[in-house]
Amino acid sequence: NAGVMQNPRHLVRRRGQEARLRCSPMKGHSHVYWYRQLPEEGLKFMVYLQKENIIDESGMPKERFSAEFPKEGPSILRIQQVVRGDSAAYFCASSPDRNPTDTQYFGPGTRLTVL
Amino acid sequence: GNSVTQMEGPVTLSEEAFLTINCTYTATGYPSLFWYVQYPGEGLQLLLKATKADDKGSNKGFEATYRKETTSFHLEKGSVQVSDSAVYFCALSDSGGYQKVTFGTGTKLQVIP
């Protein structure tokens, strides 16, 4: 059973461009969480999604950020018009269908650098 | 709201030394508590967890006990190795219907030979 997959692992964007981060949860997991880790800080919750639904987006910035988890394909975290302050590591985690309160399994992260 | 406070690093120890990383939390209800480890350039791996008061989580020689009376979940290891060098995160999740994990800021551990 492959772990949580994220791509790309590293992403460089110039200010004003768009960044798309992808996350494929583990097999049998339809609960996806996105977290952001700023340099020298802990992870901060951004959004929780189930297939085709956003359940909790209380940690998402109100502007420029969006997330989706379509019926088919990976979850996407989209950042429009990136700014330098968006530079961070973005981690995705998933938890199993049979018990969504079970432990979250983390992907390796996408490290976004905004020039 | 929920919060996790852990001791600041970096912590530098010699191989085979005893390790303690302090962690205290604030939460409503009865959260589950976790320690995650992050090796350089990698994602987080679950190290151990405890889901109710007085539970002890253990893995790879690491231990932590859920102390409700002191709202603490300190991480300990009797004899560290160079391979334990990493960043350690204390975390908690709500006891609600899904996990919304709150992380501490992390403690960097460096073990020298």
Tab-separated table of N, CA and C in Angstrom, chain B residues 7 13 17-23 35 47-48 56-65 67 72-80 84 88 109:
chain	number	residue	atom	x	y	z
B	7	MET	N	8.953	22.420	24.512
B	7	MET	CA	10.190	23.097	24.819
B	7	MET	C	10.912	23.479	23.530
B	13	LEU	N	22.476	16.457	22.362
B	13	LEU	CA	22.840	15.417	23.321
B	13	LEU	C	23.921	14.524	22.746
B	17	ALA	N	22.737	9.352	25.727
B	17	ALA	CA	22.188	10.198	26.787
B	17	ALA	C	20.675	10.004	26.892
B	18	PHE	N	20.130	10.474	28.037
B	18	PHE	CA	18.690	10.398	28.270
B	18	PHE	C	18.019	11.632	27.666
B	19	LEU	N	16.885	11.402	27.015
B	19	LEU	CA	16.162	12.487	26.352
B	19	LEU	C	14.820	12.741	27.019
B	20	THR	N	14.542	14.009	27.266
B	20	THR	CA	13.185	14.442	27.625
B	20	THR	C	12.857	15.673	26.805
B	21	ILE	N	11.726	15.651	26.152
B	21	ILE	CA	11.191	16.841	25.475
B	21	ILE	C	9.813	17.107	26.088
B	22	ASN	N	9.700	18.260	26.719
B	22	ASN	CA	8.461	18.587	27.416
B	22	ASN	C	7.380	19.073	26.458
B	23	CYS	N	6.144	18.688	26.776
B	23	CYS	CA	4.998	19.115	25.985
B	23	CYS	C	3.807	19.282	26.914
B	35	TRP	N	3.011	12.252	19.209
B	35	TRP	CA	4.331	12.749	18.872
B	35	TRP	C	4.628	12.319	17.440
B	47	LEU	N	5.160	8.917	15.553
B	47	LEU	CA	6.081	8.194	16.419
B	47	LEU	C	5.301	7.389	17.466
B	48	LEU	N	4.365	8.035	18.131
B	48	LEU	CA	3.539	7.341	19.114
B	48	LEU	C	2.306	8.190	19.418
B	56	LYS	N	-0.010	5.118	27.953
B	56	LYS	CA	1.377	5.340	27.586
B	56	LYS	C	1.560	4.894	26.151
B	57	GLY	N	2.041	5.822	25.313
B	57	GLY	CA	2.414	5.461	23.963
B	57	GLY	C	3.899	5.131	23.928
B	58	SER	N	4.268	4.157	23.099
B	58	SER	CA	5.683	3.803	23.013
B	58	SER	C	5.996	3.275	21.630
B	59	ASN	N	7.236	3.550	21.194
B	59	ASN	CA	7.670	3.091	19.880
B	59	ASN	C	9.164	3.374	19.751
B	60	LYS	N	9.910	2.427	19.257
B	60	LYS	CA	11.352	2.595	18.973
B	60	LYS	C	12.114	3.099	20.186
B	61	GLY	N	11.714	2.732	21.383
B	61	GLY	CA	12.396	3.155	22.588
B	61	GLY	C	11.907	4.473	23.153
B	62	PHE	N	11.055	5.170	22.419
B	62	PHE	CA	10.460	6.416	22.900
B	62	PHE	C	9.175	6.104	23.669
B	63	GLU	N	8.915	6.926	24.689
B	63	GLU	CA	7.694	6.769	25.476
B	63	GLU	C	7.109	8.136	25.811
B	64	ALA	N	5.791	8.167	25.988
B	64	ALA	CA	5.136	9.375	26.498
B	64	ALA	C	3.846	8.946	27.179
B	65	THR	N	3.540	9.564	28.314
B	65	THR	CA	2.343	9.215	29.081
B	65	THR	C	1.383	10.390	29.105
B	67	ARG	N	-0.918	12.660	30.676
B	67	ARG	CA	-1.191	13.085	32.046
B	67	ARG	C	-2.244	14.186	32.019
B	72	SER	N	-0.043	17.210	30.281
B	72	SER	CA	1.287	17.059	29.697
B	72	SER	C	1.403	15.737	28.952
B	73	PHE	N	2.389	15.693	28.053
B	73	PHE	CA	2.656	14.482	27.263
B	73	PHE	C	4.137	14.518	26.891
B	74	HIS	N	4.980	14.404	27.885
B	74	HIS	CA	6.421	14.555	27.688
B	74	HIS	C	7.014	13.336	26.988
B	75	LEU	N	7.905	13.579	26.051
B	75	LEU	CA	8.556	12.502	25.308
B	75	LEU	C	9.876	12.138	25.983
B	76	GLU	N	10.125	10.834	26.130
B	76	GLU	CA	11.350	10.385	26.770
B	76	GLU	C	11.959	9.228	25.999
B	77	LYS	N	13.291	9.154	26.081
B	77	LYS	CA	14.003	7.990	25.562
B	77	LYS	C	15.230	7.788	26.430
B	78	GLY	N	15.470	6.563	26.799
B	78	GLY	CA	16.532	6.278	27.749
B	78	GLY	C	17.930	6.433	27.184
B	79	SER	N	18.106	6.181	25.885
B	79	SER	CA	19.447	6.192	25.307
B	79	SER	C	19.314	6.568	23.828
B	80	VAL	N	19.643	7.806	23.521
B	80	VAL	CA	19.443	8.268	22.145
B	80	VAL	C	20.592	7.836	21.247
B	84	ASP	N	18.510	9.305	15.754
B	84	ASP	CA	17.323	9.967	16.318
B	84	ASP	C	17.305	11.473	16.036
B	88	TYR	N	11.005	16.973	16.435
B	88	TYR	CA	9.913	16.255	17.083
B	88	TYR	C	8.767	17.226	17.360
B	109	LEU	N	16.223	18.019	17.636
B	109	LEU	CA	17.157	17.222	18.429
B	109	LEU	C	18.363	16.883	17.573
